[in-house]
PDB file of C-alpha atoms in Angstrom:
ATOM      1  CA  MET J   1      19.508 -23.655 -44.325  1.00 70.00           C
ATOM      2  CA  ILE J   2      17.596 -22.681 -41.240  1.00 74.00           C
ATOM      3  CA  ASP J   3      13.588 -23.797 -41.489  1.00 77.00           C
ATOM      4  CA  ARG J   4      11.869 -20.703 -41.095  1.00 77.00           C
ATOM      5  CA  ALA J   5       8.881 -22.225 -39.427  1.00 80.00           C
ATOM      6  CA  ILE J   6      11.059 -22.176 -36.181  1.00 76.00           C
ATOM      7  CA  PHE J   7      10.955 -18.446 -35.973  1.00 74.00           C
ATOM      8  CA  GLU J   8       7.312 -18.204 -37.314  1.00 77.00           C
ATOM      9  CA  SER J   9       6.597 -20.273 -34.192  1.00 80.00           C
ATOM     10  CA  LEU J  10       8.679 -18.120 -31.987  1.00 80.00           C
ATOM     11  CA  GLN J  11       6.713 -15.096 -33.478  1.00 79.00           C
ATOM     12  CA  THR J  12       3.463 -16.670 -32.862  1.00 82.00           C
ATOM     13  CA  LYS J  13       4.568 -17.507 -28.790  1.00 81.00           C
ATOM     14  CA  ILE J  14       5.928 -13.337 -28.724  1.00 82.00           C
ATOM     15  CA  ASP J  15       2.407 -12.139 -30.105  1.00 77.00           C
ATOM     16  CA  GLN J  16       0.766 -14.571 -27.520  1.00 79.00           C
ATOM     17  CA  GLU J  17       2.395 -12.984 -24.804  1.00 85.00           C
ATOM     18  CA  THR J  18       2.304  -9.419 -25.836  1.00 85.00           C
ATOM     19  CA  ALA J  19      -1.495 -10.219 -26.051  1.00 86.00           C
ATOM     20  CA  VAL J  20      -1.510 -10.894 -22.635  1.00 88.00           C
ATOM     21  CA  ARG J  21       0.658  -8.173 -21.440  1.00 90.00           C
ATOM     22  CA  ASP J  22      -1.651  -5.509 -23.372  1.00 93.00           C
ATOM     23  CA  GLU J  23      -4.551  -7.310 -21.333  1.00 94.00           C
ATOM     24  CA  LEU J  24      -3.457  -6.753 -18.140  1.00 95.00           C
ATOM     25  CA  LYS J  25      -2.184  -3.357 -18.773  1.00 95.00           C
ATOM     26  CA  ASP J  26      -5.312  -2.396 -19.973  1.00 96.00           C
ATOM     27  CA  ILE J  27      -6.842  -3.450 -16.674  1.00 96.00           C
ATOM     28  CA  VAL J  28      -4.171  -1.942 -14.348  1.00 97.00           C
ATOM     29  CA  GLN J  29      -4.535   1.453 -16.410  1.00 97.00           C
ATOM     30  CA  ASN J  30      -8.280   1.499 -14.837  1.00 96.00           C
ATOM     31  CA  LEU J  31      -6.455   0.376 -11.723  1.00 97.00           C
ATOM     32  CA  ALA J  32      -4.253   2.773 -11.545  1.00 97.00           C
ATOM     33  CA  ARG J  33      -7.316   5.760 -12.597  1.00 97.00           C
ATOM     34  CA  LYS J  34      -9.246   4.746  -9.982  1.00 97.00           C
ATOM     35  CA  GLY J  35      -6.160   4.589  -7.308  1.00 97.00           C
ATOM     36  CA  ARG J  36      -5.303   8.363  -8.289  1.00 97.00           C
ATOM     37  CA  SER J  37      -8.747   8.886  -7.311  1.00 96.00           C
ATOM     38  CA  THR J  38      -8.541   7.447  -3.951  1.00 97.00           C
ATOM     39  CA  GLN J  39      -5.764   8.683  -3.244  1.00 96.00           C
ATOM     40  CA  ALA J  40      -7.100  12.735  -4.085  1.00 96.00           C
ATOM     41  CA  THR J  41      -9.862  11.920  -1.769  1.00 96.00           C
ATOM     42  CA  LEU J  42      -7.548  10.503   0.727  1.00 96.00           C
ATOM     43  CA  ALA J  43      -5.559  13.992   0.670  1.00 96.00           C
ATOM     44  CA  ARG J  44      -8.427  15.666   2.322  1.00 96.00           C
ATOM     45  CA  ALA J  45      -7.708  14.063   5.182  1.00 95.00           C
ATOM     46  CA  HIS J  46      -4.485  16.413   5.416  1.00 95.00           C
ATOM     47  CA  SER J  47      -6.879  19.299   5.819  1.00 94.00           C
ATOM     48  CA  THR J  48     -10.222  17.816   7.640  1.00 94.00           C
ATOM     49  CA  PRO J  49      -9.835  17.993  11.464  1.00 93.00           C
ATOM     50  CA  ALA J  50     -10.274  14.074  12.958  1.00 91.00           C
ATOM     51  CA  ALA J  51     -14.051  14.766  14.319  1.00 91.00           C
ATOM     52  CA  GLN J  52     -14.780  15.666  10.413  1.00 95.00           C
ATOM     53  CA  LEU J  53     -13.310  12.766   8.707  1.00 95.00           C
ATOM     54  CA  ASP J  54     -16.620  10.717   8.832  1.00 95.00           C
ATOM     55  CA  PRO J  55     -17.511  11.891   5.033  1.00 96.00           C
ATOM     56  CA  VAL J  56     -14.101  11.715   3.736  1.00 96.00           C
ATOM     57  CA  LEU J  57     -13.836   7.954   5.087  1.00 96.00           C
ATOM     58  CA  ALA J  58     -17.164   6.796   3.556  1.00 96.00           C
ATOM     59  CA  ASP J  59     -15.988   8.679  -0.069  1.00 97.00           C
ATOM     60  CA  VAL J  60     -12.290   6.753   0.376  1.00 97.00           C
ATOM     61  CA  THR J  61     -14.065   3.323   1.081  1.00 96.00           C
ATOM     62  CA  LYS J  62     -16.747   3.579  -1.905  1.00 96.00           C
ATOM     63  CA  GLU J  63     -13.269   4.200  -3.975  1.00 97.00           C
ATOM     64  CA  LEU J  64     -11.492   1.518  -2.494  1.00 97.00           C
ATOM     65  CA  LEU J  65     -14.350  -0.915  -3.457  1.00 97.00           C
ATOM     66  CA  ALA J  66     -13.861   0.027  -6.941  1.00 96.00           C
ATOM     67  CA  GLN J  67     -10.227  -0.595  -6.940  1.00 97.00           C
ATOM     68  CA  LYS J  68     -11.059  -3.924  -5.895  1.00 97.00           C
ATOM     69  CA  ASP J  69     -13.553  -4.547  -8.633  1.00 97.00           C
ATOM     70  CA  GLU J  70     -10.314  -4.202 -10.709  1.00 97.00           C
ATOM     71  CA  ILE J  71      -8.341  -6.398  -8.916  1.00 97.00           C
ATOM     72  CA  THR J  72     -11.512  -9.143  -9.053  1.00 97.00           C
ATOM     73  CA  ARG J  73     -10.925  -8.956 -13.027  1.00 96.00           C
ATOM     74  CA  LEU J  74      -7.007  -8.702 -12.925  1.00 97.00           C
ATOM     75  CA  LYS J  75      -6.875 -11.746 -10.776  1.00 97.00           C
ATOM     76  CA  ALA J  76      -9.349 -13.562 -13.300  1.00 96.00           C
ATOM     77  CA  VAL J  77      -6.911 -12.878 -16.278  1.00 95.00           C
ATOM     78  CA  ALA J  78      -3.672 -12.941 -14.013  1.00 95.00           C
ATOM     79  CA  ASP J  79      -4.274 -16.592 -12.919  1.00 95.00           C
ATOM     80  CA  LYS J  80      -4.250 -17.946 -16.313  1.00 93.00           C
ATOM     81  CA  HIS J  81      -0.304 -17.309 -16.697  1.00 93.00           C
ATOM     82  CA  PRO J  82       2.940 -17.432 -14.755  1.00 93.00           C
ATOM     83  CA  PHE J  83       2.567 -15.320 -11.621  1.00 94.00           C
ATOM     84  CA  TYR J  84       5.731 -13.957 -11.570  1.00 91.00           C
ATOM     85  CA  LYS J  85       6.253 -13.586 -15.286  1.00 92.00           C
ATOM     86  CA  TYR J  86       3.500 -10.720 -15.343  1.00 93.00           C
ATOM     87  CA  ASN J  87       3.680  -9.533 -11.864  1.00 94.00           C
ATOM     88  CA  GLY J  88       5.918  -6.457 -12.814  1.00 94.00           C
ATOM     89  CA  VAL J  89       2.580  -5.406 -14.437  1.00 95.00           C
ATOM     90  CA  TRP J  90       0.571  -4.538 -11.531  1.00 96.00           C
ATOM     91  CA  SER J  91       2.989  -4.703  -8.619  1.00 96.00           C
ATOM     92  CA  ARG J  92       3.459  -1.077  -8.059  1.00 96.00           C
ATOM     93  CA  ASP J  93      -0.315  -0.092  -8.329  1.00 97.00           C
ATOM     94  CA  LEU J  94      -1.129  -3.111  -5.863  1.00 97.00           C
ATOM     95  CA  GLN J  95       1.476  -1.424  -3.399  1.00 97.00           C
ATOM     96  CA  SER J  96      -0.650   1.873  -3.784  1.00 97.00           C
ATOM     97  CA  LEU J  97      -3.760   0.867  -3.165  1.00 98.00           C
ATOM     98  CA  VAL J  98      -2.908  -1.373  -0.006  1.00 98.00           C
ATOM     99  CA  THR J  99      -1.089   1.455   1.121  1.00 98.00           C
ATOM    100  CA  SER J 100      -4.817   3.445   0.456  1.00 97.00           C
ATOM    101  CA  ILE J 101      -6.363   0.427   2.397  1.00 97.00           C
ATOM    102  CA  GLU J 102      -3.990   0.933   5.571  1.00 97.00           C
ATOM    103  CA  LEU J 103      -4.143   4.783   5.639  1.00 97.00           C
ATOM    104  CA  THR J 104      -8.126   4.205   5.757  1.00 96.00           C
ATOM    105  CA  ALA J 105      -7.908   2.021   8.347  1.00 95.00           C
ATOM    106  CA  TRP J 106      -5.701   4.083  10.597  1.00 95.00           C
ATOM    107  CA  LEU J 107      -8.025   7.004  10.167  1.00 95.00           C
ATOM    108  CA  GLY J 108     -10.708   4.618  11.330  1.00 93.00           C
ATOM    109  CA  GLY J 109     -12.147   3.236   8.141  1.00 92.00           C
ATOM    110  CA  LEU J 110     -12.651  -0.568   7.343  1.00 91.00           C
ATOM    111  CA  THR J 111     -13.237  -1.217  10.955  1.00 90.00           C
ATOM    112  CA  GLU J 112     -15.351  -4.520   9.580  1.00 90.00           C
ATOM    113  CA  TYR J 113     -11.874  -5.953   8.192  1.00 88.00           C
ATOM    114  CA  LYS J 114     -10.324  -5.306  11.515  1.00 84.00           C
ATOM    115  CA  SER J 115      -9.200  -8.368  13.779  1.00 80.00           C
ATOM    116  CA  SER J 116     -10.661  -5.540  16.490  1.00 79.00           C
ATOM    117  CA  PRO J 117     -11.938  -2.293  16.620  1.00 71.00           C
ATOM    118  CA  GLU J 118      -8.960  -0.835  18.217  1.00 75.00           C
ATOM    119  CA  ALA J 119      -6.496  -2.304  15.474  1.00 74.00           C
ATOM    120  CA  SER J 120      -4.576   0.613  14.090  1.00 88.00           C
ATOM    121  CA  PHE J 121      -3.882  -1.100  10.804  1.00 91.00           C
ATOM    122  CA  LEU J 122      -4.792  -4.312   8.715  1.00 95.00           C
ATOM    123  CA  THR J 123      -2.702  -7.361   8.903  1.00 94.00           C
ATOM    124  CA  MET J 124      -1.622  -8.804   5.595  1.00 96.00           C
ATOM    125  CA  GLU J 125      -4.832 -11.653   5.798  1.00 95.00           C
ATOM    126  CA  GLU J 126      -6.660  -8.919   6.635  1.00 95.00           C
ATOM    127  CA  VAL J 127      -5.879  -7.328   3.678  1.00 97.00           C
ATOM    128  CA  GLY J 128      -5.926  -9.944   1.554  1.00 96.00           C
ATOM    129  CA  ARG J 129      -9.584 -10.783   2.612  1.00 95.00           C
ATOM    130  CA  PHE J 130     -11.025  -7.119   1.843  1.00 96.00           C
ATOM    131  CA  LEU J 131      -9.437  -7.643  -1.678  1.00 97.00           C
ATOM    132  CA  GLY J 132     -10.711 -11.233  -2.000  1.00 96.00           C
ATOM    133  CA  VAL J 133      -7.083 -12.241  -2.884  1.00 97.00           C
ATOM    134  CA  PRO J 134      -4.879 -14.980  -1.316  1.00 96.00           C
ATOM    135  CA  VAL J 135      -1.339 -13.877   0.045  1.00 96.00           C
ATOM    136  CA  ASN J 136       2.329 -14.921   0.181  1.00 93.00           C
ATOM    137  CA  LEU J 137       1.373 -18.219  -1.788  1.00 92.00           C
ATOM    138  CA  LYS J 138       4.423 -20.400  -1.829  1.00 87.00           C
ATOM    139  CA  ASP J 139       2.677 -23.695  -3.313  1.00 84.00           C
ATOM    140  CA  GLU J 140       0.314 -21.790  -5.704  1.00 87.00           C
ATOM    141  CA  ASP J 141       0.955 -20.572  -9.273  1.00 91.00           C
ATOM    142  CA  ALA J 142      -1.588 -18.100  -8.807  1.00 94.00           C
ATOM    143  CA  PHE J 143      -2.508 -14.357  -8.345  1.00 96.00           C
ATOM    144  CA  HIS J 144      -1.849 -13.043  -4.611  1.00 97.00           C
ATOM    145  CA  LEU J 145      -0.258 -10.428  -2.720  1.00 97.00           C
ATOM    146  CA  THR J 146       3.454 -11.017  -2.023  1.00 96.00           C
ATOM    147  CA  LEU J 147       5.180 -10.035   1.431  1.00 95.00           C
ATOM    148  CA  GLU J 148       7.217  -7.393  -0.175  1.00 94.00           C
ATOM    149  CA  GLU J 149       4.419  -5.633  -1.889  1.00 96.00           C
ATOM    150  CA  TYR J 150       2.685  -5.541   1.578  1.00 97.00           C
ATOM    151  CA  LEU J 151       5.723  -4.544   3.673  1.00 96.00           C
ATOM    152  CA  LEU J 152       6.369  -1.718   1.055  1.00 96.00           C
ATOM    153  CA  ALA J 153       2.842  -0.304   1.550  1.00 97.00           C
ATOM    154  CA  LEU J 154       3.343  -0.257   5.000  1.00 96.00           C
ATOM    155  CA  VAL J 155       6.627   1.641   4.660  1.00 96.00           C
ATOM    156  CA  SER J 156       4.551   3.995   2.380  1.00 96.00           C
ATOM    157  CA  MET J 157       1.899   5.042   4.606  1.00 97.00           C
ATOM    158  CA  ILE J 158       4.470   5.625   7.538  1.00 96.00           C
ATOM    159  CA  GLU J 159       5.553   8.213   4.982  1.00 96.00           C
ATOM    160  CA  GLU J 160       2.345   9.559   4.354  1.00 96.00           C
ATOM    161  CA  LEU J 161       1.240   9.735   7.879  1.00 97.00           C
ATOM    162  CA  ALA J 162       4.416  12.040   8.810  1.00 96.00           C
ATOM    163  CA  ARG J 163       3.405  14.081   6.657  1.00 96.00           C
ATOM    164  CA  LEU J 164      -0.007  13.890   8.445  1.00 97.00           C
ATOM    165  CA  ALA J 165       1.767  14.997  11.696  1.00 96.00           C
ATOM    166  CA  VAL J 166       2.701  18.009  10.077  1.00 95.00           C
ATOM    167  CA  ASN J 167      -0.462  18.995   8.975  1.00 96.00           C
ATOM    168  CA  SER J 168      -2.420  18.163  11.854  1.00 95.00           C
ATOM    169  CA  VAL J 169      -0.436  20.923  13.757  1.00 94.00           C
ATOM    170  CA  THR J 170      -1.784  23.320  11.024  1.00 92.00           C
ATOM    171  CA  LEU J 171      -5.284  22.344  12.001  1.00 92.00           C
ATOM    172  CA  GLY J 172      -4.727  23.016  15.875  1.00 92.00           C
ATOM    173  CA  ASP J 173      -4.675  19.346  16.444  1.00 93.00           C
ATOM    174  CA  TYR J 174      -2.276  18.335  18.890  1.00 93.00           C
ATOM    175  CA  HIS J 175      -2.843  15.118  20.191  1.00 93.00           C
ATOM    176  CA  ARG J 176      -2.776  13.455  16.379  1.00 94.00           C
ATOM    177  CA  PRO J 177       0.877  13.844  15.987  1.00 95.00           C
ATOM    178  CA  THR J 178       1.576  11.994  19.366  1.00 94.00           C
ATOM    179  CA  GLN J 179      -0.520   9.375  18.261  1.00 94.00           C
ATOM    180  CA  ILE J 180       1.154   9.016  14.744  1.00 96.00           C
ATOM    181  CA  GLY J 181       4.801   8.742  16.517  1.00 95.00           C
ATOM    182  CA  ALA J 182       3.841   6.364  18.787  1.00 94.00           C
ATOM    183  CA  PHE J 183       2.422   4.148  16.154  1.00 95.00           C
ATOM    184  CA  ILE J 184       5.295   4.556  13.586  1.00 95.00           C
ATOM    185  CA  LYS J 185       7.744   4.074  16.199  1.00 94.00           C
ATOM    186  CA  ASP J 186       6.206   0.671  16.929  1.00 94.00           C
ATOM    187  CA  LEU J 187       5.639  -0.081  13.254  1.00 94.00           C
ATOM    188  CA  PHE J 188       9.544   0.964  12.957  1.00 94.00           C
ATOM    189  CA  ASN J 189      10.483  -1.648  16.321  1.00 94.00           C
ATOM    190  CA  GLY J 190       8.614  -4.261  14.084  1.00 93.00           C
ATOM    191  CA  PHE J 191      10.526  -3.668  10.925  1.00 93.00           C
ATOM    192  CA  GLN J 192      13.872  -4.103  13.174  1.00 91.00           C
ATOM    193  CA  LEU J 193      12.965  -7.407  13.981  1.00 92.00           C
ATOM    194  CA  LEU J 194      13.336  -8.413  10.155  1.00 91.00           C
ATOM    195  CA  ASN J 195      16.038 -10.346   8.212  1.00 89.00           C
ATOM    196  CA  LEU J 196      15.245  -8.620   4.991  1.00 85.00           C
ATOM    197  CA  LYS J 197      17.303  -9.597   2.031  1.00 82.00           C
ATOM    198  CA  ASN J 198      15.383  -7.575  -0.654  1.00 78.00           C
ATOM    199  CA  ASP J 199      17.878  -4.716  -1.511  1.00 85.00           C
ATOM    200  CA  VAL J 200      14.557  -2.124  -2.103  1.00 89.00           C
ATOM    201  CA  LEU J 201      12.583  -3.353   0.631  1.00 90.00           C
ATOM    202  CA  ARG J 202      15.566  -3.130   2.845  1.00 90.00           C
ATOM    203  CA  LYS J 203      16.618   0.211   1.747  1.00 90.00           C
ATOM    204  CA  ARG J 204      13.043   1.780   2.296  1.00 91.00           C
ATOM    205  CA  SER J 205      12.589   0.480   5.501  1.00 91.00           C
ATOM    206  CA  ASP J 206      15.859   2.018   6.284  1.00 91.00           C
ATOM    207  CA  GLY J 207      14.375   5.277   5.538  1.00 91.00           C
ATOM    208  CA  ILE J 208      11.389   4.547   8.392  1.00 94.00           C
ATOM    209  CA  LYS J 209      13.724   6.026  11.250  1.00 93.00           C
ATOM    210  CA  TYR J 210      13.900   9.617   9.180  1.00 95.00           C
ATOM    211  CA  SER J 211       9.809   9.838   9.420  1.00 95.00           C
ATOM    212  CA  VAL J 212       9.973   8.767  12.946  1.00 95.00           C
ATOM    213  CA  LYS J 213      12.335  11.584  13.460  1.00 96.00           C
ATOM    214  CA  LYS J 214      10.128  14.107  11.570  1.00 95.00           C
ATOM    215  CA  VAL J 215       7.521  13.274  13.934  1.00 96.00           C
ATOM    216  CA  GLU J 216       9.298  13.489  16.873  1.00 95.00           C
ATOM    217  CA  ASP J 217      10.823  16.579  15.786  1.00 95.00           C
ATOM    218  CA  VAL J 218       7.005  17.997  15.579  1.00 95.00           C
ATOM    219  CA  VAL J 219       6.434  16.474  18.817  1.00 94.00           C
ATOM    220  CA  TYR J 220       8.957  18.087  20.459  1.00 93.00           C
ATOM    221  CA  ASP J 221       8.206  21.657  19.556  1.00 92.00           C
ATOM    222  CA  LEU J 222       4.663  21.024  20.380  1.00 93.00           C
ATOM    223  CA  SER J 223       5.731  19.936  24.053  1.00 91.00           C
ATOM    224  CA  LEU J 224       8.370  22.850  23.999  1.00 89.00           C
ATOM    225  CA  ARG J 225       5.352  25.014  23.828  1.00 88.00           C
ATOM    226  CA  ASN J 226       3.111  23.458  26.349  1.00 87.00           C
ATOM    227  CA  LEU J 227       0.851  22.527  23.394  1.00 84.00           C
ATOM    228  CA  ILE J 228       0.692  18.781  24.972  1.00 78.00           C
ATOM    229  CA  PRO J 229       0.234  17.824  28.389  1.00 70.00           C
ATOM    230  CA  LYS J 230       3.747  16.669  29.870  1.00 63.00           C
ATOM    231  CA  GLY J 231       4.686  12.740  29.096  1.00 58.00           C
ATOM    232  CA  GLN J 232       2.577  12.640  25.879  1.00 56.00           C
ATOM    233  CA  GLY J 233       5.850  13.131  23.697  1.00 51.00           C
ATOM    234  CA  VAL J 234       6.759  10.180  21.579  1.00 48.00           C
TER     235      VAL J 234
END
């Protein structure tokens, strides 16, 4: 006969793990809800001229700080448990948050967290400082922003900027597509220097070339119509 206490002990462990996941999911649901609000506010940038973005950026920053509070709550719980056992619960929403942070930085917000006022985006360490979390930990089992999450967020930002390039033309802003084109081309060149082992990350980064081509086509059409000065193409 098998001692039933063995399975009762296993059930206790299952219940404990379920309780941890439920606690994490409650926090992540709040993070995701606030994230949708942030993305809705950021979407206004697609219909707002660059010169009138300050109110949008102010609203987005408030939304990001609200999400930062949820990250602080999440970290407090996650630090008590093995990181990679539960990382899948929040990884996607954390990536979305970092994408929103990077878009806001590119549009001219979060200047106090940039290495220089001219910087176009935040480094991984600067994102970590904004969120108040460590990054790319190797010698400690604690909540952190992983390298893969950061790079995937950059890819998502590039895709969103390619969309912004098209919408900028409808607003009569012919300079922004050239600015976006130069920026994402530089980022694409940076990604090409990486020897990526993660299959998902490698496939997503390979897709950057389509975003680059999309913006190049926009700039090419503008140059054919003499809507941008010669020599300002991507």
